[in-house]
PDB file of C-alpha atoms in Angstrom:
ATOM      1  CA  UNK A   1       0.000   0.000   0.000  1.00 53.00           C
ATOM      2  CA  UNK A   2       2.858   2.369   0.845  1.00 53.00           C
ATOM      3  CA  UNK A   3       4.541   1.597  -2.481  1.00 56.00           C
ATOM      4  CA  UNK A   4       1.251   2.367  -4.248  1.00 52.00           C
ATOM      5  CA  UNK A   5       0.996   5.762  -2.514  1.00 55.00           C
ATOM      6  CA  UNK A   6       4.616   6.520  -3.325  1.00 58.00           C
ATOM      7  CA  UNK A   7       3.955   5.667  -6.966  1.00 73.00           C
ATOM      8  CA  UNK A   8       0.933   8.004  -7.081  1.00 74.00           C
ATOM      9  CA  UNK A   9       2.904  10.818  -5.407  1.00 74.00           C
ATOM     10  CA  UNK A  10       5.782  10.251  -7.775  1.00 72.00           C
ATOM     11  CA  UNK A  11       3.491  10.595 -10.793  1.00 78.00           C
ATOM     12  CA  UNK A  12       1.909  13.763  -9.416  1.00 77.00           C
ATOM     13  CA  UNK A  13       5.386  15.188  -8.755  1.00 76.00           C
ATOM     14  CA  UNK A  14       6.465  14.426 -12.331  1.00 80.00           C
ATOM     15  CA  UNK A  15       3.289  16.039 -13.661  1.00 78.00           C
ATOM     16  CA  UNK A  16       3.991  19.090 -11.484  1.00 79.00           C
ATOM     17  CA  UNK A  17       7.523  19.405 -12.866  1.00 79.00           C
ATOM     18  CA  UNK A  18       6.239  18.920 -16.413  1.00 78.00           C
ATOM     19  CA  UNK A  19       3.679  21.688 -15.898  1.00 79.00           C
ATOM     20  CA  UNK A  20       6.316  24.049 -14.520  1.00 79.00           C
ATOM     21  CA  UNK A  21       8.725  23.242 -17.369  1.00 75.00           C
ATOM     22  CA  UNK A  22       5.932  23.868 -19.890  1.00 76.00           C
ATOM     23  CA  UNK A  23       4.809  27.148 -18.342  1.00 77.00           C
ATOM     24  CA  UNK A  24       8.188  28.713 -17.494  1.00 79.00           C
ATOM     25  CA  UNK A  25       9.365  29.595 -21.054  1.00 75.00           C
ATOM     26  CA  UNK A  26       5.949  31.001 -21.998  1.00 81.00           C
ATOM     27  CA  UNK A  27       5.407  32.769 -18.674  1.00 82.00           C
ATOM     28  CA  UNK A  28       8.849  34.352 -18.510  1.00 82.00           C
ATOM     29  CA  UNK A  29       8.638  35.466 -22.148  1.00 81.00           C
ATOM     30  CA  UNK A  30       5.224  37.098 -21.590  1.00 83.00           C
ATOM     31  CA  UNK A  31       6.444  38.707 -18.348  1.00 86.00           C
ATOM     32  CA  UNK A  32       9.579  40.072 -20.015  1.00 83.00           C
ATOM     33  CA  UNK A  33       7.570  41.382 -22.980  1.00 81.00           C
ATOM     34  CA  UNK A  34       5.086  43.150 -20.680  1.00 84.00           C
ATOM     35  CA  UNK A  35       7.947  44.583 -18.586  1.00 85.00           C
ATOM     36  CA  UNK A  36       9.627  45.899 -21.757  1.00 80.00           C
ATOM     37  CA  UNK A  37       6.376  47.535 -22.911  1.00 80.00           C
ATOM     38  CA  UNK A  38       5.704  49.169 -19.526  1.00 81.00           C
ATOM     39  CA  UNK A  39       9.295  50.393 -19.178  1.00 83.00           C
ATOM     40  CA  UNK A  40       9.372  51.860 -22.681  1.00 78.00           C
ATOM     41  CA  UNK A  41       6.052  53.615 -22.068  1.00 77.00           C
ATOM     42  CA  UNK A  42       7.349  55.163 -18.827  1.00 79.00           C
ATOM     43  CA  UNK A  43      10.513  56.405 -20.551  1.00 77.00           C
ATOM     44  CA  UNK A  44       8.456  57.659 -23.516  1.00 74.00           C
ATOM     45  CA  UNK A  45       6.033  59.576 -21.286  1.00 73.00           C
ATOM     46  CA  UNK A  46       8.918  61.227 -19.423  1.00 74.00           C
ATOM     47  CA  UNK A  47      10.817  62.275 -22.555  1.00 73.00           C
ATOM     48  CA  UNK A  48       8.084  63.318 -24.984  1.00 70.00           C
ATOM     49  CA  UNK A  49       6.441  66.734 -24.466  1.00 71.00           C
ATOM     50  CA  UNK A  50       2.841  66.599 -23.267  1.00 70.00           C
ATOM     51  CA  UNK A  51       1.401  68.130 -26.444  1.00 70.00           C
ATOM     52  CA  UNK A  52       3.109  65.453 -28.566  1.00 66.00           C
ATOM     53  CA  UNK A  53       2.173  62.502 -26.371  1.00 68.00           C
ATOM     54  CA  UNK A  54      -0.753  60.593 -28.009  1.00 67.00           C
ATOM     55  CA  UNK A  55      -1.781  59.110 -24.646  1.00 66.00           C
ATOM     56  CA  UNK A  56      -2.968  62.563 -23.574  1.00 69.00           C
ATOM     57  CA  UNK A  57      -5.504  62.675 -26.436  1.00 68.00           C
ATOM     58  CA  UNK A  58      -6.975  59.224 -25.859  1.00 67.00           C
ATOM     59  CA  UNK A  59      -9.591  58.223 -23.311  1.00 66.00           C
ATOM     60  CA  UNK A  60      -7.928  54.842 -22.715  1.00 66.00           C
ATOM     61  CA  UNK A  61      -4.348  53.779 -22.168  1.00 68.00           C
ATOM     62  CA  UNK A  62      -2.930  51.835 -25.104  1.00 67.00           C
ATOM     63  CA  UNK A  63       0.218  49.947 -24.068  1.00 71.00           C
ATOM     64  CA  UNK A  64       3.117  49.786 -26.481  1.00 72.00           C
ATOM     65  CA  UNK A  65       3.225  53.390 -27.675  1.00 70.00           C
ATOM     66  CA  UNK A  66       6.722  53.713 -26.255  1.00 72.00           C
ATOM     67  CA  UNK A  67       8.009  50.738 -28.242  1.00 75.00           C
ATOM     68  CA  UNK A  68       6.368  51.975 -31.460  1.00 77.00           C
ATOM     69  CA  UNK A  69       7.924  55.431 -31.166  1.00 77.00           C
ATOM     70  CA  UNK A  70      11.266  53.931 -30.099  1.00 76.00           C
ATOM     71  CA  UNK A  71      11.302  51.825 -33.273  1.00 80.00           C
ATOM     72  CA  UNK A  72      10.389  54.877 -35.349  1.00 80.00           C
ATOM     73  CA  UNK A  73      13.175  56.850 -33.645  1.00 77.00           C
ATOM     74  CA  UNK A  74      15.824  54.228 -34.446  1.00 79.00           C
ATOM     75  CA  UNK A  75      14.600  53.868 -38.041  1.00 84.00           C
ATOM     76  CA  UNK A  76      14.894  57.626 -38.532  1.00 84.00           C
ATOM     77  CA  UNK A  77      18.326  57.537 -36.892  1.00 80.00           C
ATOM     78  CA  UNK A  78      19.354  54.728 -39.257  1.00 80.00           C
ATOM     79  CA  UNK A  79      18.227  56.766 -42.265  1.00 83.00           C
ATOM     80  CA  UNK A  80      20.117  59.838 -41.040  1.00 81.00           C
ATOM     81  CA  UNK A  81      23.286  57.805 -40.422  1.00 76.00           C
ATOM     82  CA  UNK A  82      23.325  56.676 -44.067  1.00 78.00           C
ATOM     83  CA  UNK A  83      23.103  60.110 -45.695  1.00 81.00           C
ATOM     84  CA  UNK A  84      26.174  62.317 -46.135  1.00 75.00           C
ATOM     85  CA  UNK A  85      25.437  64.869 -43.392  1.00 77.00           C
ATOM     86  CA  UNK A  86      24.507  62.117 -40.942  1.00 75.00           C
ATOM     87  CA  UNK A  87      27.707  60.171 -41.633  1.00 79.00           C
ATOM     88  CA  UNK A  88      29.713  63.374 -41.180  1.00 83.00           C
ATOM     89  CA  UNK A  89      28.046  64.201 -37.836  1.00 81.00           C
ATOM     90  CA  UNK A  90      28.445  60.658 -36.486  1.00 81.00           C
ATOM     91  CA  UNK A  91      32.083  60.570 -37.655  1.00 83.00           C
ATOM     92  CA  UNK A  92      32.779  63.730 -35.621  1.00 86.00           C
ATOM     93  CA  UNK A  93      31.027  62.253 -32.569  1.00 84.00           C
ATOM     94  CA  UNK A  94      32.969  59.003 -32.988  1.00 83.00           C
ATOM     95  CA  UNK A  95      36.252  60.928 -33.229  1.00 85.00           C
ATOM     96  CA  UNK A  96      35.435  62.809 -30.010  1.00 85.00           C
ATOM     97  CA  UNK A  97      34.458  59.678 -28.074  1.00 84.00           C
ATOM     98  CA  UNK A  98      37.635  57.743 -28.951  1.00 82.00           C
ATOM     99  CA  UNK A  99      39.791  60.620 -27.655  1.00 84.00           C
ATOM    100  CA  UNK A 100      38.217  60.915 -24.197  1.00 83.00           C
ATOM    101  CA  UNK A 101      40.109  59.125 -21.397  1.00 84.00           C
ATOM    102  CA  UNK A 102      38.258  56.201 -19.752  1.00 82.00           C
ATOM    103  CA  UNK A 103      35.156  56.898 -21.843  1.00 81.00           C
ATOM    104  CA  UNK A 104      36.946  55.722 -24.988  1.00 80.00           C
ATOM    105  CA  UNK A 105      37.491  52.283 -23.427  1.00 82.00           C
ATOM    106  CA  UNK A 106      33.783  51.852 -22.666  1.00 81.00           C
ATOM    107  CA  UNK A 107      32.764  53.328 -26.027  1.00 80.00           C
ATOM    108  CA  UNK A 108      35.090  51.107 -28.072  1.00 77.00           C
ATOM    109  CA  UNK A 109      33.975  47.976 -26.187  1.00 74.00           C
ATOM    110  CA  UNK A 110      30.274  48.689 -26.732  1.00 75.00           C
ATOM    111  CA  UNK A 111      30.851  49.670 -30.364  1.00 73.00           C
ATOM    112  CA  UNK A 112      32.785  46.479 -31.088  1.00 68.00           C
ATOM    113  CA  UNK A 113      30.141  44.308 -29.412  1.00 66.00           C
ATOM    114  CA  UNK A 114      27.312  46.055 -31.268  1.00 68.00           C
ATOM    115  CA  UNK A 115      29.012  45.791 -34.660  1.00 65.00           C
ATOM    116  CA  UNK A 116      29.704  42.110 -34.004  1.00 61.00           C
ATOM    117  CA  UNK A 117      26.036  41.246 -33.574  1.00 60.00           C
ATOM    118  CA  UNK A 118      24.089  43.756 -35.681  1.00 61.00           C
ATOM    119  CA  UNK A 119      26.648  45.436 -37.939  1.00 56.00           C
ATOM    120  CA  UNK A 120      26.460  45.301 -41.735  1.00 52.00           C
ATOM    121  CA  UNK A 121      29.311  42.770 -41.763  1.00 48.00           C
ATOM    122  CA  UNK A 122      27.773  40.744 -38.958  1.00 46.00           C
ATOM    123  CA  UNK A 123      29.108  37.183 -38.686  1.00 55.00           C
ATOM    124  CA  UNK A 124      27.749  36.619 -35.173  1.00 55.00           C
ATOM    125  CA  UNK A 125      30.219  34.524 -33.190  1.00 68.00           C
ATOM    126  CA  UNK A 126      31.934  33.012 -36.210  1.00 79.00           C
ATOM    127  CA  UNK A 127      32.236  29.494 -37.612  1.00 89.00           C
ATOM    128  CA  UNK A 128      31.633  26.706 -35.041  1.00 93.00           C
ATOM    129  CA  UNK A 129      34.596  24.438 -34.385  1.00 94.00           C
ATOM    130  CA  UNK A 130      36.034  21.931 -31.920  1.00 95.00           C
ATOM    131  CA  UNK A 131      39.306  22.462 -30.059  1.00 94.00           C
ATOM    132  CA  UNK A 132      41.060  20.696 -27.212  1.00 93.00           C
ATOM    133  CA  UNK A 133      40.295  22.914 -24.239  1.00 93.00           C
ATOM    134  CA  UNK A 134      40.844  23.355 -21.289  1.00 91.00           C
ATOM    135  CA  UNK A 135      43.391  20.543 -21.626  1.00 89.00           C
ATOM    136  CA  UNK A 136      44.444  17.770 -23.970  1.00 86.00           C
ATOM    137  CA  UNK A 137      41.799  15.112 -24.760  1.00 88.00           C
ATOM    138  CA  UNK A 138      39.001  17.388 -23.475  1.00 92.00           C
ATOM    139  CA  UNK A 139      37.075  19.121 -26.214  1.00 94.00           C
ATOM    140  CA  UNK A 140      35.108  22.361 -26.299  1.00 94.00           C
ATOM    141  CA  UNK A 141      32.882  24.020 -28.882  1.00 94.00           C
ATOM    142  CA  UNK A 142      34.323  27.341 -29.990  1.00 94.00           C
ATOM    143  CA  UNK A 143      33.873  29.862 -32.778  1.00 93.00           C
ATOM    144  CA  UNK A 144      36.522  30.629 -35.362  1.00 92.00           C
ATOM    145  CA  UNK A 145      36.582  34.437 -35.452  1.00 86.00           C
ATOM    146  CA  UNK A 146      39.565  35.121 -37.724  1.00 84.00           C
ATOM    147  CA  UNK A 147      43.316  34.874 -38.169  1.00 84.00           C
ATOM    148  CA  UNK A 148      45.560  35.949 -35.305  1.00 81.00           C
ATOM    149  CA  UNK A 149      47.309  39.286 -35.677  1.00 82.00           C
ATOM    150  CA  UNK A 150      50.869  39.259 -37.055  1.00 81.00           C
ATOM    151  CA  UNK A 151      52.486  40.199 -33.721  1.00 84.00           C
ATOM    152  CA  UNK A 152      50.938  37.202 -31.947  1.00 83.00           C
ATOM    153  CA  UNK A 153      51.838  34.896 -34.851  1.00 80.00           C
ATOM    154  CA  UNK A 154      55.415  36.156 -34.739  1.00 79.00           C
ATOM    155  CA  UNK A 155      55.836  35.872 -30.951  1.00 81.00           C
ATOM    156  CA  UNK A 156      54.503  32.312 -30.830  1.00 77.00           C
ATOM    157  CA  UNK A 157      56.498  31.168 -33.854  1.00 74.00           C
ATOM    158  CA  UNK A 158      59.738  32.581 -32.442  1.00 73.00           C
ATOM    159  CA  UNK A 159      59.366  31.044 -28.966  1.00 65.00           C
ATOM    160  CA  UNK A 160      60.757  27.636 -28.089  1.00 54.00           C
ATOM    161  CA  UNK A 161      57.537  26.241 -26.642  1.00 53.00           C
ATOM    162  CA  UNK A 162      56.919  22.719 -25.392  1.00 44.00           C
ATOM    163  CA  UNK A 163      53.883  20.497 -25.224  1.00 51.00           C
ATOM    164  CA  UNK A 164      53.726  17.683 -22.644  1.00 48.00           C
ATOM    165  CA  UNK A 165      57.496  17.917 -22.172  1.00 43.00           C
ATOM    166  CA  UNK A 166      58.061  16.993 -25.826  1.00 49.00           C
ATOM    167  CA  UNK A 167      59.359  19.464 -28.358  1.00 50.00           C
ATOM    168  CA  UNK A 168      56.468  20.932 -30.269  1.00 56.00           C
ATOM    169  CA  UNK A 169      57.385  22.834 -33.397  1.00 58.00           C
ATOM    170  CA  UNK A 170      55.400  26.069 -33.556  1.00 59.00           C
ATOM    171  CA  UNK A 171      57.576  27.647 -36.242  1.00 60.00           C
ATOM    172  CA  UNK A 172      55.775  28.744 -39.381  1.00 64.00           C
ATOM    173  CA  UNK A 173      52.442  27.625 -37.976  1.00 76.00           C
ATOM    174  CA  UNK A 174      49.338  29.655 -38.847  1.00 84.00           C
ATOM    175  CA  UNK A 175      47.330  30.618 -35.780  1.00 89.00           C
ATOM    176  CA  UNK A 176      43.653  31.546 -35.663  1.00 91.00           C
ATOM    177  CA  UNK A 177      41.433  33.250 -33.100  1.00 92.00           C
ATOM    178  CA  UNK A 178      38.939  30.953 -31.396  1.00 94.00           C
ATOM    179  CA  UNK A 179      36.321  32.244 -28.969  1.00 92.00           C
ATOM    180  CA  UNK A 180      35.134  29.642 -26.455  1.00 93.00           C
ATOM    181  CA  UNK A 181      31.947  30.852 -24.698  1.00 90.00           C
ATOM    182  CA  UNK A 182      30.873  29.766 -21.230  1.00 88.00           C
ATOM    183  CA  UNK A 183      27.641  27.980 -20.287  1.00 87.00           C
ATOM    184  CA  UNK A 184      24.930  29.278 -19.905  1.00 83.00           C
ATOM    185  CA  UNK A 185      26.140  32.837 -20.616  1.00 80.00           C
ATOM    186  CA  UNK A 186      27.868  32.931 -24.041  1.00 81.00           C
ATOM    187  CA  UNK A 187      28.818  36.610 -23.735  1.00 76.00           C
ATOM    188  CA  UNK A 188      31.653  35.636 -21.384  1.00 82.00           C
ATOM    189  CA  UNK A 189      34.360  33.212 -22.401  1.00 88.00           C
ATOM    190  CA  UNK A 190      37.941  32.762 -23.521  1.00 92.00           C
ATOM    191  CA  UNK A 191      39.857  34.091 -26.507  1.00 92.00           C
ATOM    192  CA  UNK A 192      42.383  31.459 -27.583  1.00 93.00           C
ATOM    193  CA  UNK A 193      45.099  31.521 -30.237  1.00 92.00           C
ATOM    194  CA  UNK A 194      45.162  28.032 -31.707  1.00 91.00           C
ATOM    195  CA  UNK A 195      47.184  26.456 -34.538  1.00 89.00           C
ATOM    196  CA  UNK A 196      44.872  26.262 -37.534  1.00 89.00           C
ATOM    197  CA  UNK A 197      45.678  22.585 -38.059  1.00 89.00           C
ATOM    198  CA  UNK A 198      44.446  21.764 -34.517  1.00 91.00           C
ATOM    199  CA  UNK A 199      40.845  22.925 -34.994  1.00 92.00           C
ATOM    200  CA  UNK A 200      37.985  20.827 -36.359  1.00 94.00           C
ATOM    201  CA  UNK A 201      35.211  22.694 -38.158  1.00 94.00           C
ATOM    202  CA  UNK A 202      31.672  21.572 -37.325  1.00 93.00           C
ATOM    203  CA  UNK A 203      28.789  21.083 -39.744  1.00 90.00           C
ATOM    204  CA  UNK A 204      26.324  23.210 -37.797  1.00 89.00           C
ATOM    205  CA  UNK A 205      25.237  26.834 -37.828  1.00 86.00           C
ATOM    206  CA  UNK A 206      26.307  29.410 -35.240  1.00 84.00           C
ATOM    207  CA  UNK A 207      22.745  29.435 -33.855  1.00 82.00           C
ATOM    208  CA  UNK A 208      22.769  25.657 -33.396  1.00 87.00           C
ATOM    209  CA  UNK A 209      26.148  25.788 -31.658  1.00 88.00           C
ATOM    210  CA  UNK A 210      24.935  28.571 -29.353  1.00 85.00           C
ATOM    211  CA  UNK A 211      21.816  26.591 -28.404  1.00 86.00           C
ATOM    212  CA  UNK A 212      24.049  23.624 -27.604  1.00 89.00           C
ATOM    213  CA  UNK A 213      26.293  25.759 -25.369  1.00 88.00           C
ATOM    214  CA  UNK A 214      23.573  27.777 -23.631  1.00 85.00           C
ATOM    215  CA  UNK A 215      21.533  24.662 -22.814  1.00 84.00           C
ATOM    216  CA  UNK A 216      24.551  22.828 -21.449  1.00 85.00           C
ATOM    217  CA  UNK A 217      24.215  20.149 -24.137  1.00 86.00           C
ATOM    218  CA  UNK A 218      20.486  19.533 -23.596  1.00 83.00           C
ATOM    219  CA  UNK A 219      19.448  21.100 -26.915  1.00 80.00           C
ATOM    220  CA  UNK A 220      21.392  19.410 -29.720  1.00 80.00           C
ATOM    221  CA  UNK A 221      21.343  20.140 -33.473  1.00 76.00           C
ATOM    222  CA  UNK A 222      19.136  17.901 -35.577  1.00 73.00           C
TER     223      UNK A 222
END
């Protein structure tokens, strides 16, 4: 009888966990969307003059006005940035920002990150690959982001490095940049300089590789 009760409780517990797992993605997404709408509306109401705020001419509150006008603002900004005068103005602002102490470090970091994800030459994280990391015979998914700069290539090639106490010839080897993100937050990770011959390219997209990393291996490519 006790085993029967335990079995019933176990089934109810599994159903409870299944319900939570089903609701959480939907619930959190809806909550985040509503929070974004409310926050944008508050910012919009504080920044836009009263006579230009459409909420003051309506009898009911329509959520989302802040997001709509924010999108319009960025579209207009994008148009301005592509015409000659806009490019000239933004070039001057860029030149000022990169000359200011401390601020230039923050500005350059944000600019690089933004251009990486949504720039015209966006390649996201790069091409997915496998490398031995953090040690030999342990493999990690990384992203091939480009060839290493000449100074790094030169320093490594000219050093008498060893690998597992055996001579390992690094001379005239081509090195590439590999970014290895952490789980579950892919925006932090490690930048590694790896011999090109030691990487294995994967037949999956960057999105598939990111899902694999973020989920800790739970979500795998088809």
